[in-house]
Amino acid sequence: MAQPPYDPYGGYGQQHDPYAVPQPQPYAQPAPVQHNYYGGPSAAQSTNGMATASMVLGLVGIFFCGFTSVLAIIFGHVAHGQIKRTGEGGSGMATAGLVLGYIVAVGWIIFWIFYIGLWAAIVGSSGTSTTY
């Protein structure tokens, strides 16, 4: 049995004219849409303003004797409540503001206790005089 000659434009044994006008095909349904379930681009999540304020006030509290640390603590707790309710971003900044606020506030309280205690010790010791 002999093989048909090689046809570069189609299959073996079929007559195929490479210059023929293509015939219209019957209407076919479009392919179904494939959805991307890997989380593609999403809308940018806004950051809570109270969280930003909490972190900034926690950092600045080091230089303002801990007075802004109290505000950092308050804003941090309010920001966590708002973030849970609205789903905004900034939870890490609110936590950083809380931690900085507590650390700086406690640090300055300890500093002032020692400072006032030292001052009281100096003033208290100057009132007693010893004569030899």
PDB file of C-alpha atoms in Angstrom, residues 48 59 67 70 76 90 97 109 119:
ATOM      1  CA  ASN A  48      -7.179  55.122  59.428  1.00  0.00           C
ATOM      2  CA  LEU A  59       7.130  58.952  68.557  1.00  0.00           C
ATOM      3  CA  PHE A  67       2.456  64.483  77.344  1.00  0.00           C
ATOM      4  CA  VAL A  70      -1.373  59.990  76.580  1.00  0.00           C
ATOM      5  CA  GLY A  76      -4.554  54.060  69.359  1.00  0.00           C
ATOM      6  CA  GLY A  90      -3.597  50.844  59.749  1.00  0.00           C
ATOM      7  CA  GLY A  97       1.268  53.999  68.585  1.00  0.00           C
ATOM      8  CA  ILE A 109       6.595  58.658  84.888  1.00  0.00           C
ATOM      9  CA  TRP A 119      14.960  66.933  94.450  1.00  0.00           C
TER      10      TRP A 119
END
